[in-house]
Short mmCIF file of C-alpha atoms and ligand atoms in Angstrom, two decimals:
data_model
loop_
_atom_site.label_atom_id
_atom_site.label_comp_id
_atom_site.label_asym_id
_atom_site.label_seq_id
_atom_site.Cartn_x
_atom_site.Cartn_y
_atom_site.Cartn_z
CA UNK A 122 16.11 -9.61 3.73
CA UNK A 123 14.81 -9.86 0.02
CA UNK A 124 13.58 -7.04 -2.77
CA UNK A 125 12.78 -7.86 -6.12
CA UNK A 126 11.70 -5.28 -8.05
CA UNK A 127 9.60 -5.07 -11.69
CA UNK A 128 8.94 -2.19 -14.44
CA UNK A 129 5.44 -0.74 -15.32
CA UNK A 130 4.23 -1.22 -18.98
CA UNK A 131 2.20 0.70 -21.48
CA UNK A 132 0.62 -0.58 -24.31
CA UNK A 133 2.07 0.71 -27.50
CA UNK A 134 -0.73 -1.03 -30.28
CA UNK A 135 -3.64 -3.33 -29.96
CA UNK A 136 -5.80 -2.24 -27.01
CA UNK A 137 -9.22 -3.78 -27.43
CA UNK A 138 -8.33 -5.49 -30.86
CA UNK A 139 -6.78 -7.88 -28.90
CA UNK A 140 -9.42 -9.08 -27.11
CA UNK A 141 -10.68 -10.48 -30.75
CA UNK A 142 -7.57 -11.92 -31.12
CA UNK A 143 -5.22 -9.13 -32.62
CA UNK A 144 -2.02 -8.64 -31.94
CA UNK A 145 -1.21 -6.29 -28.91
CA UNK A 146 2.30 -5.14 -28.25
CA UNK A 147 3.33 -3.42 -24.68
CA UNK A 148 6.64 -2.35 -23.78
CA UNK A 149 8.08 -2.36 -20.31
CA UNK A 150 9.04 1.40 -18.61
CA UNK A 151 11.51 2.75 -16.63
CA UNK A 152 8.98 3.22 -13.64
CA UNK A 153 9.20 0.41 -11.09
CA UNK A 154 7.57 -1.14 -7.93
CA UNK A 155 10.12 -3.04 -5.32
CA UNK A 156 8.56 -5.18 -3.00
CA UNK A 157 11.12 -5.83 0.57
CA UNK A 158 10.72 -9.02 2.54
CA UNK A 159 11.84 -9.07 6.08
CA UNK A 160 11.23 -10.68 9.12
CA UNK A 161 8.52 -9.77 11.72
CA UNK A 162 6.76 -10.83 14.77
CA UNK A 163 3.45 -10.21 13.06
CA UNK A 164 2.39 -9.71 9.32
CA UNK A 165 2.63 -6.34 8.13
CA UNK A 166 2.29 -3.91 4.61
CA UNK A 167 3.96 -0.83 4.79
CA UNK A 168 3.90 -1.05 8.42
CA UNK A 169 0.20 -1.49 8.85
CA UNK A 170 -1.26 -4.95 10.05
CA UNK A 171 -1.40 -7.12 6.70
CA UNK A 172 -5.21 -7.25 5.98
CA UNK A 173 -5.36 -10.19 3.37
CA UNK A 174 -8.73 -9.28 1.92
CA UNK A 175 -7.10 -5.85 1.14
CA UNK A 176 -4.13 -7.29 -0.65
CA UNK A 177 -5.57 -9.78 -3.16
CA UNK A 178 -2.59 -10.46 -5.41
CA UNK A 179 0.21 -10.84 -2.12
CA UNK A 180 -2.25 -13.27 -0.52
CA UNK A 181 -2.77 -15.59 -3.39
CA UNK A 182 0.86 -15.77 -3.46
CA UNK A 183 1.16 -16.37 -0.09
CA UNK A 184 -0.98 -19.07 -0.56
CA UNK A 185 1.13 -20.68 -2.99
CA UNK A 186 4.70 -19.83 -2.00
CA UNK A 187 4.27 -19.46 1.79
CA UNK A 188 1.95 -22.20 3.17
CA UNK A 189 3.09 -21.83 7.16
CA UNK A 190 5.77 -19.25 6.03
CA UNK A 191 6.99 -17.63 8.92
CA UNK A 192 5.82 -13.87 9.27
CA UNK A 193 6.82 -11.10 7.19
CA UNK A 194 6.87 -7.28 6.88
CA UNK A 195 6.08 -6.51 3.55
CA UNK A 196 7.15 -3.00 1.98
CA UNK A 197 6.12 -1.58 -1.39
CA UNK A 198 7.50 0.95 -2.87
CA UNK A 199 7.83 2.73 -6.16
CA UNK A 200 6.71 4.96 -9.36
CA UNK A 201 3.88 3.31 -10.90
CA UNK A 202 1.12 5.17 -10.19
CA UNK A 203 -1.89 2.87 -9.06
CA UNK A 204 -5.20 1.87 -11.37
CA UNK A 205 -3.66 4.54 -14.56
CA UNK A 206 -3.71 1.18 -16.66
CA UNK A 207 0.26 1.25 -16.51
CA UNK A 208 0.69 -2.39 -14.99
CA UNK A 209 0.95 -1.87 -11.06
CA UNK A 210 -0.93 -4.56 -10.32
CA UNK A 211 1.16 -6.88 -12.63
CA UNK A 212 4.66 -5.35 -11.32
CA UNK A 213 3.28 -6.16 -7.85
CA UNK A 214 2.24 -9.51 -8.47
CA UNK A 215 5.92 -10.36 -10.46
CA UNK A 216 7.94 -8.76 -8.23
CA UNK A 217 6.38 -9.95 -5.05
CA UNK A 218 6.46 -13.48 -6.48
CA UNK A 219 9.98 -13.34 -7.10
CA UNK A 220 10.85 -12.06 -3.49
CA UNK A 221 8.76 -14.63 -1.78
CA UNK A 222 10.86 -17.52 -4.11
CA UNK A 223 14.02 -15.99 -3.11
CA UNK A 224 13.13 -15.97 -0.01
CA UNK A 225 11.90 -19.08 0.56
CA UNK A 226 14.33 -21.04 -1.94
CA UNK A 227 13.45 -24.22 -4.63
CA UNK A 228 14.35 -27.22 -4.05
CA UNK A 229 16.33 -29.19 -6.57
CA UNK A 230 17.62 -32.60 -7.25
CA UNK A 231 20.31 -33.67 -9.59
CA UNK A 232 20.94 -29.95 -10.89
CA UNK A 233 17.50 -29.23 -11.96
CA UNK A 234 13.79 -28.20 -10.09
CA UNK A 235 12.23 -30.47 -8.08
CA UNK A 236 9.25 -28.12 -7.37
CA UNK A 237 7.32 -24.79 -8.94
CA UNK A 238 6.00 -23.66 -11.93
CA UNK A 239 7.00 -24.12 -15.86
CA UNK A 240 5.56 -22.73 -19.29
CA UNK A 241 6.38 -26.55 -20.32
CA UNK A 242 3.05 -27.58 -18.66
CA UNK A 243 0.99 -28.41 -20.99
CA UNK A 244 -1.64 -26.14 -19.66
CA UNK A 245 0.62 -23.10 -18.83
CA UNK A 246 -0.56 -21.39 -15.75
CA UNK A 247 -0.42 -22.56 -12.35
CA UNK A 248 -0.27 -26.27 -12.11
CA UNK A 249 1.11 -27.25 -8.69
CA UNK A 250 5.13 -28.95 -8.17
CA UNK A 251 6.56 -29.77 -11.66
CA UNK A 252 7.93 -33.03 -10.10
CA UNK A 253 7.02 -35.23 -7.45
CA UNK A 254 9.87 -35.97 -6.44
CA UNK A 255 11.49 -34.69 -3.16
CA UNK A 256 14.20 -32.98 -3.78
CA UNK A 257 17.95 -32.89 -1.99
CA UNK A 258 19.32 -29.57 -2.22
CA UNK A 259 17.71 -26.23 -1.49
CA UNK A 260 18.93 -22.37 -3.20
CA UNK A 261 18.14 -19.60 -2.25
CA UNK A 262 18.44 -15.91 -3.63
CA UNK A 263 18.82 -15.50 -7.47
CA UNK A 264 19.18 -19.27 -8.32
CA UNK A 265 16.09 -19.83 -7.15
CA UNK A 266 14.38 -16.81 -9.04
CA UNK A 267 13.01 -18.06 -12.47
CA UNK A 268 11.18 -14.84 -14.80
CA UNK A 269 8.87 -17.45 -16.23
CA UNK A 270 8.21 -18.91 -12.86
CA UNK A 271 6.76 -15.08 -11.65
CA UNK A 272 5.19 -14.31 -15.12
CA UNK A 273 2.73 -17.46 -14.54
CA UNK A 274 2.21 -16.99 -10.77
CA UNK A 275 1.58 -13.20 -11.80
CA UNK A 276 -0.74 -14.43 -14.58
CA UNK A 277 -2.61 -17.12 -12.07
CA UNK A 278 -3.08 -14.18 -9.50
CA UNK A 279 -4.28 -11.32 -11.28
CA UNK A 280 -6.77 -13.13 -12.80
CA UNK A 281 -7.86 -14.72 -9.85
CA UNK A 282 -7.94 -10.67 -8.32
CA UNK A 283 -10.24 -9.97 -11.49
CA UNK A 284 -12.71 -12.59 -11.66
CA UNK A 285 -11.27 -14.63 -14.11
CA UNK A 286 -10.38 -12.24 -16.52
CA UNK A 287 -7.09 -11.15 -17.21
CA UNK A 288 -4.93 -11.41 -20.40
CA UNK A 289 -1.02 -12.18 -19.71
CA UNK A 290 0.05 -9.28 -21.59
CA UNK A 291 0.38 -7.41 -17.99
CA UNK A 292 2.34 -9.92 -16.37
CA UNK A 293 4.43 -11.04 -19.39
CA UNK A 294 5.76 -7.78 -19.89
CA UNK A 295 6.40 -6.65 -16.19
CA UNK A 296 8.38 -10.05 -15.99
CA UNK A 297 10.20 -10.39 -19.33
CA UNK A 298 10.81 -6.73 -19.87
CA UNK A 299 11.42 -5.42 -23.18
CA UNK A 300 8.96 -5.57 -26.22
CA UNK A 301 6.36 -8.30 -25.30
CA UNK A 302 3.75 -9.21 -28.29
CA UNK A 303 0.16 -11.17 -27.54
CA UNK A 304 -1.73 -12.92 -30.24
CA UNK A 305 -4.16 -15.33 -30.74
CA UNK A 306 -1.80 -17.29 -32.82
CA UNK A 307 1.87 -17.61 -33.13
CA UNK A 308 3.17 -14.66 -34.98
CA UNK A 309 5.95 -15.05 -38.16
CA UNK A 310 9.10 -13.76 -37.51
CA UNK A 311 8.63 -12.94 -33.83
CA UNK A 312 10.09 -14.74 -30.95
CA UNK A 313 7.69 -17.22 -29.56
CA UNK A 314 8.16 -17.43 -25.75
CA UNK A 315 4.85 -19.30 -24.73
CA UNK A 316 1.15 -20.09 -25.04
CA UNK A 317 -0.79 -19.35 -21.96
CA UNK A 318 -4.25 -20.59 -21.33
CA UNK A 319 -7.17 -19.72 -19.18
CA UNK A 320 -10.87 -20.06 -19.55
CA UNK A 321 -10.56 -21.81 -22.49
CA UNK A 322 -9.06 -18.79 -24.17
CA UNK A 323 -5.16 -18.89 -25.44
CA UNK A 324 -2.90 -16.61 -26.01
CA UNK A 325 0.56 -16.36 -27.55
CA UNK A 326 3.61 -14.63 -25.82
CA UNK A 327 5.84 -13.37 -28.23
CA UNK A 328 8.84 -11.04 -27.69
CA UNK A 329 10.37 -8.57 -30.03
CA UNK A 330 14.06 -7.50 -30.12
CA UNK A 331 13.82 -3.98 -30.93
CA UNK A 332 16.38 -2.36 -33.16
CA UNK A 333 19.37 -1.06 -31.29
CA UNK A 334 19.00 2.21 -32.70
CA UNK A 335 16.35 3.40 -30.73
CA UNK A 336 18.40 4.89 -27.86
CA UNK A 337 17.21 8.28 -29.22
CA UNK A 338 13.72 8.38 -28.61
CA UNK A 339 11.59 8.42 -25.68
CA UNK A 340 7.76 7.67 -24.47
CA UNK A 341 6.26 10.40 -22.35
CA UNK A 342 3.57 8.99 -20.89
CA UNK A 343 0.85 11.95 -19.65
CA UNK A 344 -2.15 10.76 -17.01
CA UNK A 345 -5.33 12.42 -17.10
CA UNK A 346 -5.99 11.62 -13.43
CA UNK A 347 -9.39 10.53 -14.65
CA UNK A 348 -9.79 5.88 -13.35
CA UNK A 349 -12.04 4.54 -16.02
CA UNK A 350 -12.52 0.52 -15.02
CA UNK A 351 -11.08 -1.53 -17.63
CA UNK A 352 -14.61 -3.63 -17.56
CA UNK A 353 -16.58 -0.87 -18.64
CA UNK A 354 -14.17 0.60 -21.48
CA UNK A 355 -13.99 -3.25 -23.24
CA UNK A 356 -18.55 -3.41 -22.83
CA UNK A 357 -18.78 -0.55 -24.41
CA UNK A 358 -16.86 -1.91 -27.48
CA UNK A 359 -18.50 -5.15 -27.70
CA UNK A 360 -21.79 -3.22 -27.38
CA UNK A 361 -20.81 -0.86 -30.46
CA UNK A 362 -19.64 -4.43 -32.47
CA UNK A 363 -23.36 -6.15 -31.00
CA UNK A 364 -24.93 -3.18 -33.05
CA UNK A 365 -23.00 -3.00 -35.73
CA UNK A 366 -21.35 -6.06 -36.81
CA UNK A 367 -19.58 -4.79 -39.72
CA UNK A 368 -17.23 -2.59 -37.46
CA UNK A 369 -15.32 -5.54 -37.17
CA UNK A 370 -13.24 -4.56 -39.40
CA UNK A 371 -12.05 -1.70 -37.57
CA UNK A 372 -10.95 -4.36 -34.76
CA UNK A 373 -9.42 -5.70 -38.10
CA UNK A 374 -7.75 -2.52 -39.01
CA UNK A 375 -6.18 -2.13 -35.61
CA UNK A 376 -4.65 -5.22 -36.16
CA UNK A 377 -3.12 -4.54 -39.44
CA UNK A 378 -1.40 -1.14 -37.66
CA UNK A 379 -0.42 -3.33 -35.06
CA UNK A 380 1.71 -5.77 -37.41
CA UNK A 381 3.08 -2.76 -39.51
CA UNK A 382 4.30 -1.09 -36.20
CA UNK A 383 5.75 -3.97 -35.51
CA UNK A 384 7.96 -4.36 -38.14
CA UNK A 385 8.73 -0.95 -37.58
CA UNK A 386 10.01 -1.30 -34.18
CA UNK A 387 12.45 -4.66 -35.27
CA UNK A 388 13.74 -2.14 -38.16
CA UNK A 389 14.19 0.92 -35.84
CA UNK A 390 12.08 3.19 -38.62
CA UNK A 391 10.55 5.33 -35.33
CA UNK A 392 8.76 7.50 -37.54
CA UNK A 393 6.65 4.94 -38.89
CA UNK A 394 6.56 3.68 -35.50
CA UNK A 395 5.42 7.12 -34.45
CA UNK A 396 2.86 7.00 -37.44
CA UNK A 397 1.05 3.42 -36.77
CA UNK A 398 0.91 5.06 -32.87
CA UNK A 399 -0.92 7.99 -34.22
CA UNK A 400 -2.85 5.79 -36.54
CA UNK A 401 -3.82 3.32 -33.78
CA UNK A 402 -5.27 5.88 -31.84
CA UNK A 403 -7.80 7.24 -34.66
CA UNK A 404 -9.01 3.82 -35.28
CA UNK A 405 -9.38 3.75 -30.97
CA UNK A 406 -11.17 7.64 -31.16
CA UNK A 407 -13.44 6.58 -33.56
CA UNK A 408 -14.31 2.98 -31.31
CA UNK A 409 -15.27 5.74 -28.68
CA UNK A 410 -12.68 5.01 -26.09
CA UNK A 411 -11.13 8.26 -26.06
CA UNK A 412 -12.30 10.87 -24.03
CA UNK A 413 -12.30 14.81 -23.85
CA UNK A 414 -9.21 14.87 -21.36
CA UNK A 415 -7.18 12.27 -23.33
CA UNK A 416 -7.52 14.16 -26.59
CA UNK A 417 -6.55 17.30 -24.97
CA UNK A 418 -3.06 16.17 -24.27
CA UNK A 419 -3.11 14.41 -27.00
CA UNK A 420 -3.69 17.34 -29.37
CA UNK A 421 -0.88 18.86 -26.83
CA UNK A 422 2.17 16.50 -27.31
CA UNK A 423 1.59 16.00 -31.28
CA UNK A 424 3.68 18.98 -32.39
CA UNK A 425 6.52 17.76 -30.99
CA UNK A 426 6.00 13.96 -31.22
CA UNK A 427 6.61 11.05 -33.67
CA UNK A 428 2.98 9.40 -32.80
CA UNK A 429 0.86 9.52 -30.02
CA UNK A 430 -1.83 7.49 -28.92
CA UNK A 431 -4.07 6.44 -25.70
CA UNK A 432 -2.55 3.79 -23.86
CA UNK A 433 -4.75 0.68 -22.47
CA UNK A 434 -8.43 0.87 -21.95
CA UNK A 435 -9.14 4.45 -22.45
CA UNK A 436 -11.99 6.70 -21.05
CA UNK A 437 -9.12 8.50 -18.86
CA UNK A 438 -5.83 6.64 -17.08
CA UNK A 439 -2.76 8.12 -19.84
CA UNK A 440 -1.74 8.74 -23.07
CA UNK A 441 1.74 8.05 -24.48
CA UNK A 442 3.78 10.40 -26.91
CA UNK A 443 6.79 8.78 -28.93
CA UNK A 444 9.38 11.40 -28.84
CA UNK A 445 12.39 12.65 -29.73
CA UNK A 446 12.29 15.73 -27.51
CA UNK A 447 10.90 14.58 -24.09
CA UNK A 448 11.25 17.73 -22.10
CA UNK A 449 9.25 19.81 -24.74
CA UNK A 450 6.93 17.20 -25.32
CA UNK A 451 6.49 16.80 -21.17
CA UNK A 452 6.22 20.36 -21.04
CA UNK A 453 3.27 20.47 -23.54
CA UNK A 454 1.29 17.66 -21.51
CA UNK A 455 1.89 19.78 -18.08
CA UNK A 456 0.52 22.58 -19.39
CA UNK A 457 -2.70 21.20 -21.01
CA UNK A 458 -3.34 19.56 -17.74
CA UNK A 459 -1.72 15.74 -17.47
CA UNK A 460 1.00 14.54 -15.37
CA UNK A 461 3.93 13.26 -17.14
CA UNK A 462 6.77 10.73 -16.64
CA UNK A 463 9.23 9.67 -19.25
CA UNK A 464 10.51 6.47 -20.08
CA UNK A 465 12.52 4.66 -22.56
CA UNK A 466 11.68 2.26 -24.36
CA UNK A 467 11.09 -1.36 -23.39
CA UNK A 468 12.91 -1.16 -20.16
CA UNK A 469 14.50 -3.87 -18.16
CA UNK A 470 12.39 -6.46 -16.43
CA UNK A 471 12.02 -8.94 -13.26
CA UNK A 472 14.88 -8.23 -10.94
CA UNK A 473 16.18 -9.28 -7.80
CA UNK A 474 17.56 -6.50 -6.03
CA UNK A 475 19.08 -7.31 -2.61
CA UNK A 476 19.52 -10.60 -1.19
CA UNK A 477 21.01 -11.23 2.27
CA UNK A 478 21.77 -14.30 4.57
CA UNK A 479 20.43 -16.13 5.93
CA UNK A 480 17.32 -16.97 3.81
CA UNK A 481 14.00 -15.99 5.06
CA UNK A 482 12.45 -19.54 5.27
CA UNK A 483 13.59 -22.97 4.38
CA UNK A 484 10.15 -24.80 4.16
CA UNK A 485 11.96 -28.24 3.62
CA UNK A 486 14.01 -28.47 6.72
O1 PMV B 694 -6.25 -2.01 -18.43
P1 PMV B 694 -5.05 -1.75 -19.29
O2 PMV B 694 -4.75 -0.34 -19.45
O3 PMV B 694 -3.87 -2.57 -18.91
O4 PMV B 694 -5.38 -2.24 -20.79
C1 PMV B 694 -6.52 -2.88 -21.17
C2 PMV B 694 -6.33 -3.42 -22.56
C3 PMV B 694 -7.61 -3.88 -23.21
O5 PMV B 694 -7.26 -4.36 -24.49
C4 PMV B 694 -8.60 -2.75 -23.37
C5 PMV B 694 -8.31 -4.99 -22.41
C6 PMV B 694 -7.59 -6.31 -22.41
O6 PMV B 694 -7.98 -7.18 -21.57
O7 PMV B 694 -6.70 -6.56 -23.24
#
């Protein structure tokens, strides 16, 4: 039996600037999704028959880590609530990749991989066995688990699940954990991770180590209820830049709040963390991505809140609220309508959570 397990993530600056190439930085939150492996006589999800067409983002990694895999019951279970733009797709796609490695183990020869997938490709996402040749050894469990490893495969999936289109913000951060920045180029004074590529579009992972004297504050995170599809939220803003090009420099703006928050968040100042939040989200109300319901709770949690702000793509799905006082500031959201959860900030990522023997598969016996 196997379970990995992977956080949720909201988006703390950036939305939409990012997709013109402004910085966008999400942490990771305490909510999680675990994914079990066990053995089966037939495929199953949750106890149902496995339906593949119904399960994009397992499928494509069965594909890839379970070619004639013996079959599995899958169970998924968790706190992320589904399609609130909080990264259960992504914490699916990571955690389930990681199970299905463990699982299945990596071979290796003379202490190092002889198969899967490396950020040292030159092209970054998935780009079949690292080395040709066949390795001697096989491990199982957590030395076979690599958080790079699932961050691509997460990457490759989800954006095969969305038609192309996904940014590896998502996966990134529901790997990695923590404080994950995205730019178009490589950002001073942040740690570089990567560069990830797709459709001719490239992106920078960066990470941020975030002062250690933020155990005091907390995100609550209030949903409208309300699914607005990504798609339609990031049309609508390249419509309103099509008729007016000179609102780029709103997009611009953004991206200046982003980089101040960000130096906010390495020096631990969380009220001018809570300020660029706050900021952010005037620049994003006046784009037109808000909503009705998101300023409502909005307006709510701002009395007792360092900065608050949308969180993703906007036109419903949540709001976040940077917070000293989480119970008062949850309280406030309940009543004005949104469900809350609270989180702290930049939460653990990828992690393999049970492990027994013997391993689920050894493809190379
Ligand atoms: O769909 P979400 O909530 O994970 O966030 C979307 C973020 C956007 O900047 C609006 C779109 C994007 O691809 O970055």
């Amino acid at each position: 039996m196997v379970q990995a397990s992977a956080p949720g993530k909201c988006i703390l600056f950036g939305e939409h600037a990012v997709v013109y190439g402004q910085p966008a930085v999400a942490v990771a939150i305490d909510q999680r999704l675990a994914v079990k492996l066990e053995h089966c006589n037939d495929w199953r999800i949750d106890g149902m028959k496995f339906h593949p067409q119904r399960h994009p983002h397992v499928k494509a990694l069965m594909d890839r880590l379970w070619n004639n895999g013996p079959p599995l019951s899958i169970k998924i279970s968790g706190d992320i609530p589904p399609a609130s733009g909080l990264g259960s797709s992504a914490a699916l796609s990571v955690a389930a990749a990681a199970a299905l490695r463990a699982g299945r183990g990596r071979q290796i020869k003379d202490d190092d991989w002889a198969e899967g997938w490396t950020a040292s490709r030159p092209n970054g996402v998935y780009d079949g066995p690292w080395k040709s040749e066949i390795g001697d050894e096989v491990e199982h469990g957590i030395n076979a688990v690599d958080v790079d490893e699932a961050s691509i495969l997460a990457h490759a999936v989800e954006a095969a699940a969305q038609g192309g289109r996904a940014s590896p913000l998502d996966s990134s951060t529901c790997a990695h954990g923590g404080c994950i920045v995205l730019s178009n180029v490589v950002e001073k004074d942040l740690n570089w991770l990567y560069s990830r590529s797709l459709n001719n579009v490239q992106w920078q992972v960066h990470s941020i180590q975030l002062s250690p004297v933020i155990d005091d504050v907390w995100l609550v995170i209030g949903n409208t209820g309300i699914h607005a599809p990504t798609s339609k939220q990031v049309a609508r803003v390249a419509e309103i830049l099509d008729e007016n090009p000179t609102r780029m420099r709103e997009i611009e703006t953004i991206g200046i709040i982003s980089r101040r928050g960000i130096n906010a968040l390495k020096a631990g100042e969380m009220e001018a963390v809570g300020r660029a939040m706050s900021e952010n989200h005037l620049m994003l109300r006046n784009l037109g991505v808000s909503c009705p319901e998101l300023e409502n709770l909005i307006v709510a949690a701002a009395p007792s809140s360092l900065g608050v702000k949308l969180t993703g793509a906007g036109g419903g799905g949540c709001m976040i609220a940077l917070t000293r006082n989480p119970k008062e500031t949850s309280e406030a959201i309940e009543l004005a309508g949104g469900r809350t959860m609270i989180s702290r900030l930049a939460a653990p990522g990828l992690a393999l959570d049970e492990f027994s023997e013997p391993p689920l598969w050894n493809p190379f016996e």
